[in-house]
């Protein structure tokens, strides 16, 4: 895999078994043994689930694997797939332990699920930053359950929220249009902006949501997201985005690329999304 320029991700659980119905063993009580094996295999990314935990505190279980991975000497990205199920919530203690943590339950390839995950994750912007990220679950782009506009919204909002962009579809089968979404270099760059700030919600009224992300160079990325089933116009201002003092601003639409600045929106850099009625 490394010879093909790929990274190697593996999966196990912080309990006695994984989620597979066959009952494959998890890592509870065998953290160092498993971590050593992952390092031997050349694993680059470990997703650590929360199955059959036997009542052991989540912080204790996830810290044990964190310590075991560190002792191997191999840098391995550590994903805490705890799902926000336990108290205290994983995003309040996850930063010193792992690199990312699931903030939601499992996503599915439908609009209601996608919106629900975004709504749960978007209020946690204060917990994300370089090296520690909120993870609202994998991308469904290309699986066929949503429209092209809905997939652009999905991908764009995950990028606005600095979420891990984990492709959950078979790349041999996705359409050219969906592949174009997954390979949009500008949106990917927005996700990977070096400041690592998750977008904040400026307003959310009646399913019409304005997101604002401050970028490393001082620009602003803006998402105007319509969560309803009806066509709607959404607008914001440079003042609301924390900008001001200039006579004009340049707008770059990350889906349609450079275009003239519309009078309703004045910002330097923006991601704009409008979803028509289905």
PDB file of C-alpha atoms in Angstrom:
ATOM      1  CA  UNK A   1       0.000   0.000   0.000  1.00  0.00           C
ATOM      2  CA  UNK A   2       2.782   2.406   0.870  1.00  0.00           C
ATOM      3  CA  UNK A   3       4.472   1.540  -2.409  1.00  0.00           C
ATOM      4  CA  UNK A   4       1.385   2.837  -4.229  1.00  0.00           C
ATOM      5  CA  UNK A   5       1.543   6.151  -2.382  1.00  0.00           C
ATOM      6  CA  UNK A   6      -1.315   5.229  -0.055  1.00  0.00           C
ATOM      7  CA  UNK A   7      -1.717   5.343   3.711  1.00  0.00           C
ATOM      8  CA  UNK A   8      -2.804   2.271   5.655  1.00  0.00           C
ATOM      9  CA  UNK A   9      -5.756   2.601   8.032  1.00  0.00           C
ATOM     10  CA  UNK A  10      -6.917  -0.132  10.387  1.00  0.00           C
ATOM     11  CA  UNK A  11      -9.845  -0.623  12.747  1.00  0.00           C
ATOM     12  CA  UNK A  12     -10.440  -2.207  16.140  1.00  0.00           C
ATOM     13  CA  UNK A  13     -12.443  -1.519  19.278  1.00  0.00           C
ATOM     14  CA  UNK A  14     -11.706  -0.227  22.788  1.00  0.00           C
ATOM     15  CA  UNK A  15     -13.838  -3.077  24.141  1.00  0.00           C
ATOM     16  CA  UNK A  16     -13.630  -6.852  24.079  1.00  0.00           C
ATOM     17  CA  UNK A  17     -15.070  -7.211  20.553  1.00  0.00           C
ATOM     18  CA  UNK A  18     -15.362  -5.184  17.362  1.00  0.00           C
ATOM     19  CA  UNK A  19     -18.694  -4.356  15.721  1.00  0.00           C
ATOM     20  CA  UNK A  20     -18.387  -7.240  13.263  1.00  0.00           C
ATOM     21  CA  UNK A  21     -21.053  -9.904  13.834  1.00  0.00           C
ATOM     22  CA  UNK A  22     -18.348 -12.561  13.765  1.00  0.00           C
ATOM     23  CA  UNK A  23     -17.138 -11.226  17.098  1.00  0.00           C
ATOM     24  CA  UNK A  24     -13.537 -10.384  16.257  1.00  0.00           C
ATOM     25  CA  UNK A  25     -11.576  -9.447  19.397  1.00  0.00           C
ATOM     26  CA  UNK A  26     -11.147  -5.829  20.462  1.00  0.00           C
ATOM     27  CA  UNK A  27      -8.209  -4.262  22.251  1.00  0.00           C
ATOM     28  CA  UNK A  28      -9.429  -4.023  25.853  1.00  0.00           C
ATOM     29  CA  UNK A  29      -6.655  -5.351  28.076  1.00  0.00           C
ATOM     30  CA  UNK A  30      -4.360  -5.986  25.096  1.00  0.00           C
ATOM     31  CA  UNK A  31      -3.591  -2.404  24.060  1.00  0.00           C
ATOM     32  CA  UNK A  32       0.214  -2.657  23.905  1.00  0.00           C
ATOM     33  CA  UNK A  33       0.129  -6.037  22.180  1.00  0.00           C
ATOM     34  CA  UNK A  34      -2.196  -4.661  19.507  1.00  0.00           C
ATOM     35  CA  UNK A  35      -0.354  -1.343  19.148  1.00  0.00           C
ATOM     36  CA  UNK A  36       2.927  -3.178  18.579  1.00  0.00           C
ATOM     37  CA  UNK A  37       1.294  -5.271  15.868  1.00  0.00           C
ATOM     38  CA  UNK A  38      -0.180  -2.182  14.165  1.00  0.00           C
ATOM     39  CA  UNK A  39       3.253  -0.548  14.164  1.00  0.00           C
ATOM     40  CA  UNK A  40       4.815  -3.715  12.752  1.00  0.00           C
ATOM     41  CA  UNK A  41       2.256  -3.713   9.939  1.00  0.00           C
ATOM     42  CA  UNK A  42       3.021  -0.071   9.120  1.00  0.00           C
ATOM     43  CA  UNK A  43      -0.433   1.231  10.102  1.00  0.00           C
ATOM     44  CA  UNK A  44      -0.791   5.014   9.622  1.00  0.00           C
ATOM     45  CA  UNK A  45      -4.330   5.502  10.944  1.00  0.00           C
ATOM     46  CA  UNK A  46      -6.226   3.685  13.674  1.00  0.00           C
ATOM     47  CA  UNK A  47      -9.985   3.932  14.136  1.00  0.00           C
ATOM     48  CA  UNK A  48     -10.783   2.811  17.691  1.00  0.00           C
ATOM     49  CA  UNK A  49     -14.462   1.936  18.208  1.00  0.00           C
ATOM     50  CA  UNK A  50     -16.574   1.728  21.384  1.00  0.00           C
ATOM     51  CA  UNK A  51     -17.993  -1.793  21.338  1.00  0.00           C
ATOM     52  CA  UNK A  52     -18.400  -4.127  24.370  1.00  0.00           C
ATOM     53  CA  UNK A  53     -16.539  -1.813  26.748  1.00  0.00           C
ATOM     54  CA  UNK A  54     -17.581  -3.764  29.868  1.00  0.00           C
ATOM     55  CA  UNK A  55     -18.353  -0.570  31.756  1.00  0.00           C
ATOM     56  CA  UNK A  56     -14.759   0.661  31.774  1.00  0.00           C
ATOM     57  CA  UNK A  57     -14.597   4.482  31.651  1.00  0.00           C
ATOM     58  CA  UNK A  58     -14.098   5.737  28.076  1.00  0.00           C
ATOM     59  CA  UNK A  59     -11.257   8.055  29.044  1.00  0.00           C
ATOM     60  CA  UNK A  60      -9.374   5.175  30.633  1.00  0.00           C
ATOM     61  CA  UNK A  61      -9.843   2.864  27.638  1.00  0.00           C
ATOM     62  CA  UNK A  62      -8.881   5.430  25.022  1.00  0.00           C
ATOM     63  CA  UNK A  63      -5.943   6.737  27.025  1.00  0.00           C
ATOM     64  CA  UNK A  64      -4.576   3.191  27.328  1.00  0.00           C
ATOM     65  CA  UNK A  65      -4.348   2.841  23.540  1.00  0.00           C
ATOM     66  CA  UNK A  66      -2.952   6.366  23.223  1.00  0.00           C
ATOM     67  CA  UNK A  67      -0.105   5.439  25.580  1.00  0.00           C
ATOM     68  CA  UNK A  68       0.459   2.127  23.790  1.00  0.00           C
ATOM     69  CA  UNK A  69       0.684   3.780  20.369  1.00  0.00           C
ATOM     70  CA  UNK A  70       3.160   6.348  21.708  1.00  0.00           C
ATOM     71  CA  UNK A  71       5.416   3.585  23.027  1.00  0.00           C
ATOM     72  CA  UNK A  72       5.713   2.004  19.579  1.00  0.00           C
ATOM     73  CA  UNK A  73       7.531   5.070  18.260  1.00  0.00           C
ATOM     74  CA  UNK A  74       5.476   5.041  15.054  1.00  0.00           C
ATOM     75  CA  UNK A  75       3.346   8.117  14.252  1.00  0.00           C
ATOM     76  CA  UNK A  76      -0.221   6.804  13.898  1.00  0.00           C
ATOM     77  CA  UNK A  77      -3.243   9.065  13.490  1.00  0.00           C
ATOM     78  CA  UNK A  78      -5.605   8.067  16.300  1.00  0.00           C
ATOM     79  CA  UNK A  79      -9.379   8.281  15.757  1.00  0.00           C
ATOM     80  CA  UNK A  80     -11.588   8.028  18.846  1.00  0.00           C
ATOM     81  CA  UNK A  81     -14.795   6.507  17.488  1.00  0.00           C
ATOM     82  CA  UNK A  82     -16.724   7.006  20.720  1.00  0.00           C
ATOM     83  CA  UNK A  83     -19.636   8.849  19.094  1.00  0.00           C
ATOM     84  CA  UNK A  84     -20.334  11.274  21.928  1.00  0.00           C
ATOM     85  CA  UNK A  85     -22.288   8.594  23.787  1.00  0.00           C
ATOM     86  CA  UNK A  86     -20.729   8.846  27.229  1.00  0.00           C
ATOM     87  CA  UNK A  87     -20.315  11.538  29.880  1.00  0.00           C
ATOM     88  CA  UNK A  88     -18.172  13.573  29.976  1.00  0.00           C
ATOM     89  CA  UNK A  89     -18.395  14.095  26.226  1.00  0.00           C
ATOM     90  CA  UNK A  90     -15.378  13.027  24.207  1.00  0.00           C
ATOM     91  CA  UNK A  91     -14.772  16.491  22.715  1.00  0.00           C
ATOM     92  CA  UNK A  92     -14.156  17.851  26.241  1.00  0.00           C
ATOM     93  CA  UNK A  93     -11.252  15.477  26.896  1.00  0.00           C
ATOM     94  CA  UNK A  94     -10.228  14.099  23.494  1.00  0.00           C
ATOM     95  CA  UNK A  95      -7.582  16.656  22.417  1.00  0.00           C
ATOM     96  CA  UNK A  96      -4.671  15.325  24.527  1.00  0.00           C
ATOM     97  CA  UNK A  97      -5.640  11.719  23.720  1.00  0.00           C
ATOM     98  CA  UNK A  98      -6.442  11.466  20.003  1.00  0.00           C
ATOM     99  CA  UNK A  99      -6.288  13.373  16.736  1.00  0.00           C
ATOM    100  CA  UNK A 100     -10.008  13.216  15.971  1.00  0.00           C
ATOM    101  CA  UNK A 101     -13.176  12.003  17.633  1.00  0.00           C
ATOM    102  CA  UNK A 102     -16.616  11.084  16.425  1.00  0.00           C
ATOM    103  CA  UNK A 103     -19.188  13.623  17.564  1.00  0.00           C
ATOM    104  CA  UNK A 104     -22.239  11.769  16.216  1.00  0.00           C
ATOM    105  CA  UNK A 105     -23.732   8.371  15.595  1.00  0.00           C
ATOM    106  CA  UNK A 106     -23.375   6.659  12.223  1.00  0.00           C
ATOM    107  CA  UNK A 107     -24.312   8.638   9.130  1.00  0.00           C
ATOM    108  CA  UNK A 108     -26.433   7.244   6.283  1.00  0.00           C
ATOM    109  CA  UNK A 109     -26.777   8.264   2.651  1.00  0.00           C
ATOM    110  CA  UNK A 110     -29.858  10.464   2.917  1.00  0.00           C
ATOM    111  CA  UNK A 111     -30.458  14.165   3.335  1.00  0.00           C
ATOM    112  CA  UNK A 112     -32.073  13.975   6.790  1.00  0.00           C
ATOM    113  CA  UNK A 113     -29.106  12.051   8.198  1.00  0.00           C
ATOM    114  CA  UNK A 114     -26.593  14.437   6.639  1.00  0.00           C
ATOM    115  CA  UNK A 115     -28.374  17.493   8.015  1.00  0.00           C
ATOM    116  CA  UNK A 116     -28.697  15.928  11.457  1.00  0.00           C
ATOM    117  CA  UNK A 117     -24.979  15.209  11.659  1.00  0.00           C
ATOM    118  CA  UNK A 118     -24.111  18.757  10.573  1.00  0.00           C
ATOM    119  CA  UNK A 119     -26.462  20.193  13.195  1.00  0.00           C
ATOM    120  CA  UNK A 120     -24.893  18.099  15.961  1.00  0.00           C
ATOM    121  CA  UNK A 121     -21.331  18.903  14.932  1.00  0.00           C
ATOM    122  CA  UNK A 122     -21.568  22.582  14.054  1.00  0.00           C
ATOM    123  CA  UNK A 123     -22.108  23.719  17.664  1.00  0.00           C
ATOM    124  CA  UNK A 124     -18.755  22.212  18.721  1.00  0.00           C
ATOM    125  CA  UNK A 125     -16.478  24.656  16.890  1.00  0.00           C
ATOM    126  CA  UNK A 126     -14.740  25.626  20.128  1.00  0.00           C
ATOM    127  CA  UNK A 127     -13.247  22.149  20.506  1.00  0.00           C
ATOM    128  CA  UNK A 128     -11.585  21.759  17.089  1.00  0.00           C
ATOM    129  CA  UNK A 129      -8.118  22.912  16.106  1.00  0.00           C
ATOM    130  CA  UNK A 130      -4.833  21.801  14.549  1.00  0.00           C
ATOM    131  CA  UNK A 131      -4.186  18.173  15.449  1.00  0.00           C
ATOM    132  CA  UNK A 132      -7.568  17.604  17.123  1.00  0.00           C
ATOM    133  CA  UNK A 133     -10.727  17.548  15.050  1.00  0.00           C
ATOM    134  CA  UNK A 134     -14.465  17.033  15.402  1.00  0.00           C
ATOM    135  CA  UNK A 135     -15.568  14.128  13.185  1.00  0.00           C
ATOM    136  CA  UNK A 136     -19.263  14.009  12.136  1.00  0.00           C
ATOM    137  CA  UNK A 137     -18.617  10.692  10.320  1.00  0.00           C
ATOM    138  CA  UNK A 138     -17.664   9.707   6.804  1.00  0.00           C
ATOM    139  CA  UNK A 139     -18.647  11.278   3.501  1.00  0.00           C
ATOM    140  CA  UNK A 140     -21.512   9.660   1.599  1.00  0.00           C
ATOM    141  CA  UNK A 141     -20.715  11.424  -1.691  1.00  0.00           C
ATOM    142  CA  UNK A 142     -21.099   8.968  -4.553  1.00  0.00           C
ATOM    143  CA  UNK A 143     -23.299   6.361  -2.864  1.00  0.00           C
ATOM    144  CA  UNK A 144     -26.412   7.437  -4.774  1.00  0.00           C
ATOM    145  CA  UNK A 145     -28.818   8.410  -2.013  1.00  0.00           C
ATOM    146  CA  UNK A 146     -28.679  12.194  -2.494  1.00  0.00           C
ATOM    147  CA  UNK A 147     -28.743  14.659  -5.365  1.00  0.00           C
ATOM    148  CA  UNK A 148     -25.666  16.356  -6.751  1.00  0.00           C
ATOM    149  CA  UNK A 149     -26.560  19.597  -4.976  1.00  0.00           C
ATOM    150  CA  UNK A 150     -27.016  17.738  -1.698  1.00  0.00           C
ATOM    151  CA  UNK A 151     -23.640  16.039  -2.124  1.00  0.00           C
ATOM    152  CA  UNK A 152     -21.979  19.415  -2.769  1.00  0.00           C
ATOM    153  CA  UNK A 153     -23.622  20.710   0.403  1.00  0.00           C
ATOM    154  CA  UNK A 154     -22.400  17.651   2.319  1.00  0.00           C
ATOM    155  CA  UNK A 155     -18.808  17.990   1.122  1.00  0.00           C
ATOM    156  CA  UNK A 156     -18.759  21.758   1.472  1.00  0.00           C
ATOM    157  CA  UNK A 157     -20.067  21.840   5.025  1.00  0.00           C
ATOM    158  CA  UNK A 158     -17.653  19.107   6.146  1.00  0.00           C
ATOM    159  CA  UNK A 159     -14.862  21.299   4.735  1.00  0.00           C
ATOM    160  CA  UNK A 160     -16.253  24.374   6.491  1.00  0.00           C
ATOM    161  CA  UNK A 161     -16.261  22.441   9.757  1.00  0.00           C
ATOM    162  CA  UNK A 162     -12.636  21.303   9.248  1.00  0.00           C
ATOM    163  CA  UNK A 163     -13.913  17.733   9.480  1.00  0.00           C
ATOM    164  CA  UNK A 164     -11.861  14.743   8.311  1.00  0.00           C
ATOM    165  CA  UNK A 165     -12.718  14.081   4.653  1.00  0.00           C
ATOM    166  CA  UNK A 166     -13.059  10.301   4.722  1.00  0.00           C
ATOM    167  CA  UNK A 167     -14.527   8.972   1.473  1.00  0.00           C
ATOM    168  CA  UNK A 168     -17.214   6.385   2.161  1.00  0.00           C
ATOM    169  CA  UNK A 169     -17.973   5.340  -1.436  1.00  0.00           C
ATOM    170  CA  UNK A 170     -16.402   2.961  -3.940  1.00  0.00           C
ATOM    171  CA  UNK A 171     -14.255   5.192  -6.157  1.00  0.00           C
ATOM    172  CA  UNK A 172     -14.438   2.638  -8.976  1.00  0.00           C
ATOM    173  CA  UNK A 173     -18.175   3.244  -9.247  1.00  0.00           C
ATOM    174  CA  UNK A 174     -18.814   6.938  -8.484  1.00  0.00           C
ATOM    175  CA  UNK A 175     -20.047   9.153 -11.297  1.00  0.00           C
ATOM    176  CA  UNK A 176     -17.864  11.794 -12.904  1.00  0.00           C
ATOM    177  CA  UNK A 177     -19.992  14.493 -11.246  1.00  0.00           C
ATOM    178  CA  UNK A 178     -19.537  12.994  -7.777  1.00  0.00           C
ATOM    179  CA  UNK A 179     -15.819  12.484  -8.387  1.00  0.00           C
ATOM    180  CA  UNK A 180     -15.588  16.166  -9.297  1.00  0.00           C
ATOM    181  CA  UNK A 181     -17.094  16.991  -5.876  1.00  0.00           C
ATOM    182  CA  UNK A 182     -14.615  14.753  -4.062  1.00  0.00           C
ATOM    183  CA  UNK A 183     -11.639  16.204  -5.946  1.00  0.00           C
ATOM    184  CA  UNK A 184     -12.549  19.913  -5.759  1.00  0.00           C
ATOM    185  CA  UNK A 185      -9.131  21.284  -4.818  1.00  0.00           C
ATOM    186  CA  UNK A 186     -10.471  24.607  -3.539  1.00  0.00           C
ATOM    187  CA  UNK A 187     -12.930  22.981  -1.143  1.00  0.00           C
ATOM    188  CA  UNK A 188     -10.283  20.520   0.051  1.00  0.00           C
ATOM    189  CA  UNK A 189      -7.917  23.458   0.675  1.00  0.00           C
ATOM    190  CA  UNK A 190     -10.677  25.129   2.695  1.00  0.00           C
ATOM    191  CA  UNK A 191     -10.938  22.030   4.876  1.00  0.00           C
ATOM    192  CA  UNK A 192      -7.156  21.907   5.299  1.00  0.00           C
ATOM    193  CA  UNK A 193      -6.559  25.621   5.911  1.00  0.00           C
ATOM    194  CA  UNK A 194      -3.556  25.870   8.227  1.00  0.00           C
ATOM    195  CA  UNK A 195      -5.401  27.880  10.883  1.00  0.00           C
ATOM    196  CA  UNK A 196      -7.521  24.804  11.514  1.00  0.00           C
ATOM    197  CA  UNK A 197     -10.580  26.761  12.632  1.00  0.00           C
ATOM    198  CA  UNK A 198     -13.987  25.123  12.414  1.00  0.00           C
ATOM    199  CA  UNK A 199     -16.618  27.447  10.979  1.00  0.00           C
ATOM    200  CA  UNK A 200     -18.884  29.204  13.453  1.00  0.00           C
ATOM    201  CA  UNK A 201     -22.614  29.562  12.879  1.00  0.00           C
ATOM    202  CA  UNK A 202     -23.501  33.230  12.439  1.00  0.00           C
ATOM    203  CA  UNK A 203     -27.228  32.597  12.191  1.00  0.00           C
ATOM    204  CA  UNK A 204     -29.654  29.692  11.933  1.00  0.00           C
ATOM    205  CA  UNK A 205     -33.260  30.728  11.428  1.00  0.00           C
ATOM    206  CA  UNK A 206     -35.957  28.511   9.952  1.00  0.00           C
ATOM    207  CA  UNK A 207     -33.441  26.106   8.429  1.00  0.00           C
ATOM    208  CA  UNK A 208     -31.459  28.891   6.721  1.00  0.00           C
ATOM    209  CA  UNK A 209     -27.925  28.801   8.106  1.00  0.00           C
ATOM    210  CA  UNK A 210     -24.923  31.090   7.646  1.00  0.00           C
ATOM    211  CA  UNK A 211     -21.481  29.669   8.470  1.00  0.00           C
ATOM    212  CA  UNK A 212     -18.336  31.800   8.814  1.00  0.00           C
ATOM    213  CA  UNK A 213     -14.806  30.370   8.795  1.00  0.00           C
ATOM    214  CA  UNK A 214     -11.788  32.590   9.478  1.00  0.00           C
ATOM    215  CA  UNK A 215      -8.858  31.491   7.304  1.00  0.00           C
ATOM    216  CA  UNK A 216      -5.150  31.681   8.070  1.00  0.00           C
ATOM    217  CA  UNK A 217      -4.594  34.663   5.744  1.00  0.00           C
ATOM    218  CA  UNK A 218      -7.486  36.644   7.250  1.00  0.00           C
ATOM    219  CA  UNK A 219      -9.966  35.830   4.477  1.00  0.00           C
ATOM    220  CA  UNK A 220     -13.426  34.561   5.297  1.00  0.00           C
ATOM    221  CA  UNK A 221     -15.082  31.428   3.943  1.00  0.00           C
ATOM    222  CA  UNK A 222     -18.865  31.597   3.957  1.00  0.00           C
ATOM    223  CA  UNK A 223     -21.471  28.878   3.542  1.00  0.00           C
ATOM    224  CA  UNK A 224     -25.105  29.812   2.971  1.00  0.00           C
ATOM    225  CA  UNK A 225     -26.948  26.559   3.614  1.00  0.00           C
ATOM    226  CA  UNK A 226     -30.634  25.887   3.016  1.00  0.00           C
ATOM    227  CA  UNK A 227     -31.818  22.928   5.104  1.00  0.00           C
ATOM    228  CA  UNK A 228     -35.456  23.213   4.074  1.00  0.00           C
ATOM    229  CA  UNK A 229     -37.399  21.652   1.212  1.00  0.00           C
ATOM    230  CA  UNK A 230     -38.128  25.000  -0.455  1.00  0.00           C
ATOM    231  CA  UNK A 231     -36.038  27.361  -2.552  1.00  0.00           C
ATOM    232  CA  UNK A 232     -34.705  30.261  -0.485  1.00  0.00           C
ATOM    233  CA  UNK A 233     -32.326  33.204  -0.725  1.00  0.00           C
ATOM    234  CA  UNK A 234     -29.798  33.629   2.091  1.00  0.00           C
ATOM    235  CA  UNK A 235     -27.523  36.614   2.622  1.00  0.00           C
ATOM    236  CA  UNK A 236     -24.953  38.004   5.026  1.00  0.00           C
ATOM    237  CA  UNK A 237     -22.745  41.101   5.201  1.00  0.00           C
ATOM    238  CA  UNK A 238     -19.065  41.901   5.483  1.00  0.00           C
ATOM    239  CA  UNK A 239     -19.739  43.470   8.886  1.00  0.00           C
ATOM    240  CA  UNK A 240     -21.376  40.264  10.180  1.00  0.00           C
ATOM    241  CA  UNK A 241     -18.353  38.285   8.979  1.00  0.00           C
ATOM    242  CA  UNK A 242     -15.959  40.463  10.967  1.00  0.00           C
ATOM    243  CA  UNK A 243     -14.785  42.442   7.942  1.00  0.00           C
ATOM    244  CA  UNK A 244     -15.245  46.102   7.276  1.00  0.00           C
ATOM    245  CA  UNK A 245     -13.646  49.329   6.139  1.00  0.00           C
ATOM    246  CA  UNK A 246     -13.250  48.516   2.456  1.00  0.00           C
ATOM    247  CA  UNK A 247     -15.254  49.864  -0.437  1.00  0.00           C
ATOM    248  CA  UNK A 248     -15.522  46.451  -2.085  1.00  0.00           C
ATOM    249  CA  UNK A 249     -14.520  42.832  -1.695  1.00  0.00           C
ATOM    250  CA  UNK A 250     -13.701  39.977  -4.049  1.00  0.00           C
ATOM    251  CA  UNK A 251     -15.868  36.865  -3.969  1.00  0.00           C
ATOM    252  CA  UNK A 252     -14.738  33.452  -5.172  1.00  0.00           C
ATOM    253  CA  UNK A 253     -17.383  30.750  -5.413  1.00  0.00           C
ATOM    254  CA  UNK A 254     -15.611  27.463  -4.751  1.00  0.00           C
ATOM    255  CA  UNK A 255     -18.034  25.508  -6.938  1.00  0.00           C
ATOM    256  CA  UNK A 256     -18.423  27.812  -9.926  1.00  0.00           C
ATOM    257  CA  UNK A 257     -15.053  29.605  -9.445  1.00  0.00           C
ATOM    258  CA  UNK A 258     -14.529  33.384  -9.864  1.00  0.00           C
ATOM    259  CA  UNK A 259     -17.625  35.447 -10.509  1.00  0.00           C
ATOM    260  CA  UNK A 260     -18.931  38.956 -10.082  1.00  0.00           C
ATOM    261  CA  UNK A 261     -19.777  39.964  -6.535  1.00  0.00           C
ATOM    262  CA  UNK A 262     -23.538  39.829  -5.909  1.00  0.00           C
ATOM    263  CA  UNK A 263     -24.844  42.866  -4.039  1.00  0.00           C
ATOM    264  CA  UNK A 264     -26.310  40.771  -1.196  1.00  0.00           C
ATOM    265  CA  UNK A 265     -22.970  39.268  -0.136  1.00  0.00           C
ATOM    266  CA  UNK A 266     -19.733  41.136   0.414  1.00  0.00           C
ATOM    267  CA  UNK A 267     -16.737  39.088   1.532  1.00  0.00           C
ATOM    268  CA  UNK A 268     -13.246  38.207   0.382  1.00  0.00           C
ATOM    269  CA  UNK A 269     -13.537  34.465  -0.016  1.00  0.00           C
ATOM    270  CA  UNK A 270     -16.670  32.392   0.124  1.00  0.00           C
ATOM    271  CA  UNK A 271     -18.281  29.022  -0.280  1.00  0.00           C
ATOM    272  CA  UNK A 272     -21.918  29.493  -1.258  1.00  0.00           C
ATOM    273  CA  UNK A 273     -24.528  26.778  -1.437  1.00  0.00           C
ATOM    274  CA  UNK A 274     -28.205  27.080  -2.309  1.00  0.00           C
ATOM    275  CA  UNK A 275     -30.371  24.012  -2.423  1.00  0.00           C
ATOM    276  CA  UNK A 276     -33.487  24.187  -4.560  1.00  0.00           C
ATOM    277  CA  UNK A 277     -36.703  22.446  -3.625  1.00  0.00           C
ATOM    278  CA  UNK A 278     -36.691  18.756  -4.444  1.00  0.00           C
TER     279      UNK A 278
END
